[in-house]
């Protein structure tokens, strides 16, 4: 199975900051990567699909980049409501695999 | 609007079986692959299984292969997960999720609210 290594596991940032979360795949997954946001007690929400495409309804401060094995999610201009755990997901090969998650705290 | 509602969660003993259902509405169920994803208490997300839009292709996580089956009834807009030989490590919230792409398989863009399955003696 493809391993997804996500970093950092947690981070703390202030409102207005720019933060970046990275995911590295254990093999080439082209652009078959999505990013999800999950708030406590809620189902995850798709933010980015195919590595860099913004899902409808998601604020433009979220962006994704990368291809092959290295990917990143950037949040520009952090808002208090961005406090959540973020996961990457590879959908290139079965079994699909998630990164271990990044817990983002807003100071 | 898209709605996915899971049901069937329960507390079951190890080795027993349970079937989850997911009722879908608000989209063309028969043209979208469907997934199950789970989350153990306090842990990350784990993809469990997928079934193609026609129901003729299925794939599973290694952790459930041979014990779980996935099926769908497109006439009832309902997805199922049959879980056999349950283990304590299957304890989790189970989410059904809709594939983003018509007639394909990719990421999931809509999720149910989740249903808790607890495996304990």
Tab-separated table of C-alpha atoms in Angstrom:
chain	number	residue	atom	x	y	z
A	1	UNK	CA	0.000	0.000	0.000
A	2	UNK	CA	1.102	3.565	-0.657
A	3	UNK	CA	2.210	5.311	2.516
A	4	UNK	CA	1.303	8.952	2.996
A	5	UNK	CA	3.585	10.859	5.355
A	6	UNK	CA	2.025	14.101	6.516
A	7	UNK	CA	3.793	16.874	8.416
A	8	UNK	CA	3.725	18.516	10.791
A	9	UNK	CA	1.462	16.482	13.066
A	10	UNK	CA	0.384	19.691	14.767
A	11	UNK	CA	0.959	23.401	14.489
A	12	UNK	CA	-0.165	26.603	16.082
A	13	UNK	CA	-0.563	29.859	14.183
A	14	UNK	CA	-2.218	33.240	14.484
A	15	UNK	CA	-5.109	34.774	12.632
A	16	UNK	CA	-3.826	36.194	9.353
A	17	UNK	CA	-0.819	33.851	9.149
A	18	UNK	CA	0.054	31.687	6.180
A	19	UNK	CA	0.545	28.003	6.962
A	20	UNK	CA	1.617	25.056	4.877
A	21	UNK	CA	1.000	21.360	5.477
A	22	UNK	CA	2.861	18.791	3.438
A	23	UNK	CA	2.219	15.210	2.362
A	24	UNK	CA	4.722	12.867	0.841
A	25	UNK	CA	3.706	9.680	-0.953
A	26	UNK	CA	5.858	6.566	-0.885
A	27	UNK	CA	5.527	6.313	-4.670
A	28	UNK	CA	4.401	8.436	-7.602
A	29	UNK	CA	0.675	9.199	-7.368
A	30	UNK	CA	0.655	11.789	-10.183
A	31	UNK	CA	-1.962	14.337	-9.061
A	32	UNK	CA	-4.347	11.892	-7.379
A	33	UNK	CA	-4.450	13.630	-4.033
A	34	UNK	CA	-7.142	15.324	-2.026
A	35	UNK	CA	-7.124	17.445	1.130
A	36	UNK	CA	-9.803	17.246	3.810
A	37	UNK	CA	-10.665	19.359	6.827
A	38	UNK	CA	-12.271	17.792	9.876
A	39	UNK	CA	-13.630	19.652	12.885
A	40	UNK	CA	-14.343	17.844	16.169
A	41	UNK	CA	-17.485	15.737	16.062
A	42	UNK	CA	-18.021	16.445	12.370
A	43	UNK	CA	-17.539	14.548	9.136
A	44	UNK	CA	-14.550	15.548	7.018
A	45	UNK	CA	-14.981	18.107	4.272
A	46	UNK	CA	-13.237	18.060	0.887
A	47	UNK	CA	-11.128	21.175	0.320
A	48	UNK	CA	-8.896	20.330	-2.634
A	49	UNK	CA	-9.130	17.582	-5.244
A	50	UNK	CA	-6.633	16.401	-7.850
A	51	UNK	CA	-3.855	18.090	-5.863
A	52	UNK	CA	-4.649	21.680	-6.805
A	53	UNK	CA	-8.339	22.115	-7.606
A	54	UNK	CA	-10.460	24.036	-5.134
A	55	UNK	CA	-13.702	22.274	-4.277
A	56	UNK	CA	-16.807	24.332	-4.889
A	57	UNK	CA	-17.737	26.514	-1.932
A	58	UNK	CA	-14.312	26.371	-0.284
A	59	UNK	CA	-12.741	29.764	0.469
A	60	UNK	CA	-9.982	30.828	-1.894
A	61	UNK	CA	-7.486	31.170	0.987
A	62	UNK	CA	-7.070	27.392	0.665
A	63	UNK	CA	-4.776	26.186	-2.103
A	64	UNK	CA	-3.023	22.972	-3.019
A	65	UNK	CA	0.033	22.166	-5.069
A	66	UNK	CA	2.350	19.345	-6.003
A	67	UNK	CA	2.517	16.245	-8.128
A	68	UNK	CA	4.330	12.941	-8.109
A	69	UNK	CA	5.275	12.344	-4.482
A	70	UNK	CA	5.299	15.777	-2.828
A	71	UNK	CA	2.209	17.837	-2.100
A	72	UNK	CA	1.230	20.782	0.029
A	73	UNK	CA	-1.848	22.508	1.355
A	74	UNK	CA	-1.500	26.226	2.047
A	75	UNK	CA	-3.901	28.397	3.999
A	76	UNK	CA	-3.272	32.075	3.355
A	77	UNK	CA	-4.742	34.483	5.848
A	78	UNK	CA	-5.766	32.112	8.631
A	79	UNK	CA	-9.230	32.559	10.093
A	80	UNK	CA	-10.449	31.364	13.509
A	81	UNK	CA	-12.771	28.866	11.791
A	82	UNK	CA	-9.771	27.139	10.199
A	83	UNK	CA	-8.986	25.453	13.499
A	84	UNK	CA	-9.338	21.769	12.580
A	85	UNK	CA	-7.458	18.622	11.654
A	86	UNK	CA	-6.358	18.319	8.042
A	87	UNK	CA	-5.787	15.078	6.151
A	88	UNK	CA	-4.394	14.234	2.753
A	89	UNK	CA	-5.736	11.259	0.808
A	90	UNK	CA	-4.204	9.446	-2.142
A	91	UNK	CA	-6.731	8.044	-4.587
A	92	UNK	CA	-4.252	6.780	-7.145
A	93	UNK	CA	-4.094	3.132	-6.108
A	94	UNK	CA	-6.109	0.805	-3.926
A	95	UNK	CA	-6.147	0.720	-1.025
A	96	UNK	CA	-6.662	4.464	-0.726
A	97	UNK	CA	-4.595	5.845	2.129
A	98	UNK	CA	-4.787	8.935	4.304
A	99	UNK	CA	-2.007	10.875	5.911
A	100	UNK	CA	-1.962	10.725	9.703
A	101	UNK	CA	-3.416	14.216	10.032
A	102	UNK	CA	-2.281	17.693	11.053
A	103	UNK	CA	-4.006	19.405	13.950
A	104	UNK	CA	-4.081	23.161	13.399
A	105	UNK	CA	-4.624	25.403	16.389
A	106	UNK	CA	-5.346	29.102	16.067
A	107	UNK	CA	-3.610	31.112	18.786
B	1	UNK	CA	-28.973	18.906	-1.600
B	2	UNK	CA	-26.895	15.796	-1.143
B	3	UNK	CA	-27.762	13.795	1.937
B	4	UNK	CA	-26.199	10.585	3.204
B	5	UNK	CA	-27.650	8.967	6.310
B	6	UNK	CA	-25.969	5.954	7.887
B	7	UNK	CA	-27.799	3.498	10.112
B	8	UNK	CA	-27.255	0.116	11.705
B	9	UNK	CA	-24.531	0.956	14.183
B	10	UNK	CA	-24.566	-0.989	17.426
B	11	UNK	CA	-22.562	-2.588	20.201
B	12	UNK	CA	-21.645	-6.140	19.180
B	13	UNK	CA	-19.485	-8.899	20.582
B	14	UNK	CA	-16.244	-9.932	18.906
B	15	UNK	CA	-16.821	-12.488	16.163
B	16	UNK	CA	-20.363	-11.336	15.463
B	17	UNK	CA	-21.748	-9.621	12.352
B	18	UNK	CA	-23.380	-6.280	11.635
B	19	UNK	CA	-24.739	-4.591	8.528
B	20	UNK	CA	-24.568	-0.853	8.016
B	21	UNK	CA	-26.787	1.004	5.589
B	22	UNK	CA	-26.427	4.405	3.981
B	23	UNK	CA	-29.490	6.062	2.472
B	24	UNK	CA	-28.638	8.565	-0.239
B	25	UNK	CA	-30.647	11.424	-1.652
B	26	UNK	CA	-30.198	14.660	-3.560
B	27	UNK	CA	-27.983	13.295	-6.336
B	28	UNK	CA	-27.896	10.610	-8.999
B	29	UNK	CA	-26.904	7.679	-6.776
B	30	UNK	CA	-26.667	5.198	-9.652
B	31	UNK	CA	-23.928	7.177	-11.429
B	32	UNK	CA	-21.535	7.596	-8.495
B	33	UNK	CA	-19.168	5.161	-6.838
B	34	UNK	CA	-19.599	5.020	-3.072
B	35	UNK	CA	-17.095	4.547	-0.265
B	36	UNK	CA	-16.958	3.601	3.391
B	37	UNK	CA	-14.388	5.325	5.599
B	38	UNK	CA	-13.912	4.781	9.323
B	39	UNK	CA	-12.337	6.567	12.249
B	40	UNK	CA	-11.425	4.819	15.473
B	41	UNK	CA	-11.985	6.904	18.619
B	42	UNK	CA	-9.395	9.668	18.787
B	43	UNK	CA	-7.593	8.380	15.695
B	44	UNK	CA	-7.206	9.332	12.039
B	45	UNK	CA	-9.224	8.399	9.003
B	46	UNK	CA	-9.036	4.962	7.396
B	47	UNK	CA	-10.512	4.175	4.002
B	48	UNK	CA	-12.426	0.882	4.181
B	49	UNK	CA	-14.031	0.023	0.842
B	50	UNK	CA	-15.427	1.288	-2.452
B	51	UNK	CA	-18.051	0.005	-4.857
B	52	UNK	CA	-18.394	1.180	-8.447
B	53	UNK	CA	-21.531	2.936	-9.624
B	54	UNK	CA	-22.863	-0.240	-11.259
B	55	UNK	CA	-21.876	-2.377	-8.296
B	56	UNK	CA	-19.664	-4.676	-10.340
B	57	UNK	CA	-16.310	-3.635	-8.875
B	58	UNK	CA	-15.278	-3.483	-5.232
B	59	UNK	CA	-12.034	-2.867	-3.410
B	60	UNK	CA	-11.175	-3.191	0.265
B	61	UNK	CA	-8.578	-2.168	2.795
B	62	UNK	CA	-6.300	-5.036	3.746
B	63	UNK	CA	-7.538	-4.771	7.343
B	64	UNK	CA	-11.082	-5.799	6.363
B	65	UNK	CA	-10.532	-7.901	3.247
B	66	UNK	CA	-12.296	-11.248	3.516
B	67	UNK	CA	-14.443	-10.088	6.454
B	68	UNK	CA	-16.376	-7.125	5.044
B	69	UNK	CA	-18.448	-6.906	1.889
B	70	UNK	CA	-19.857	-3.825	0.225
B	71	UNK	CA	-22.990	-3.720	-1.884
B	72	UNK	CA	-25.555	-1.288	-3.208
B	73	UNK	CA	-29.144	-1.226	-4.351
B	74	UNK	CA	-29.492	1.480	-6.957
B	75	UNK	CA	-33.264	1.039	-7.016
B	76	UNK	CA	-33.351	2.015	-3.338
B	77	UNK	CA	-30.489	4.565	-3.400
B	78	UNK	CA	-28.862	2.627	-0.594
B	79	UNK	CA	-25.314	1.511	0.152
B	80	UNK	CA	-24.463	-1.338	2.502
B	81	UNK	CA	-21.488	-2.617	4.456
B	82	UNK	CA	-21.717	-6.167	5.741
B	83	UNK	CA	-19.215	-6.668	8.533
B	84	UNK	CA	-18.452	-10.227	9.640
B	85	UNK	CA	-16.033	-11.659	12.182
B	86	UNK	CA	-15.857	-8.315	13.929
B	87	UNK	CA	-12.841	-7.481	16.063
B	88	UNK	CA	-12.239	-4.923	18.785
B	89	UNK	CA	-10.092	-2.951	16.346
B	90	UNK	CA	-13.130	-2.475	14.091
B	91	UNK	CA	-14.588	-0.146	16.711
B	92	UNK	CA	-14.997	3.180	14.938
B	93	UNK	CA	-17.312	5.753	13.490
B	94	UNK	CA	-18.194	4.577	9.988
B	95	UNK	CA	-18.884	7.148	7.306
B	96	UNK	CA	-20.364	6.568	3.896
B	97	UNK	CA	-19.100	8.957	1.262
B	98	UNK	CA	-20.049	9.847	-2.277
B	99	UNK	CA	-17.467	9.835	-5.020
B	100	UNK	CA	-16.928	13.232	-6.604
B	101	UNK	CA	-16.886	12.007	-10.197
B	102	UNK	CA	-19.771	10.697	-12.304
B	103	UNK	CA	-19.068	7.209	-13.646
B	104	UNK	CA	-15.573	7.155	-12.174
B	105	UNK	CA	-13.778	6.605	-8.913
B	106	UNK	CA	-11.805	9.322	-7.158
B	107	UNK	CA	-12.027	11.449	-4.056
B	108	UNK	CA	-15.180	11.696	-1.963
B	109	UNK	CA	-16.921	15.055	-1.907
B	110	UNK	CA	-19.831	14.406	0.441
B	111	UNK	CA	-19.971	12.412	3.652
B	112	UNK	CA	-22.680	11.154	5.954
B	113	UNK	CA	-22.764	12.126	9.601
B	114	UNK	CA	-21.232	8.816	10.618
B	115	UNK	CA	-22.458	5.891	12.717
B	116	UNK	CA	-20.715	4.321	15.677
B	117	UNK	CA	-19.857	0.638	15.730
B	118	UNK	CA	-18.522	-0.715	19.005
B	119	UNK	CA	-17.081	-4.214	19.207
B	120	UNK	CA	-16.756	-5.309	22.808
B	121	UNK	CA	-17.555	-8.261	25.003
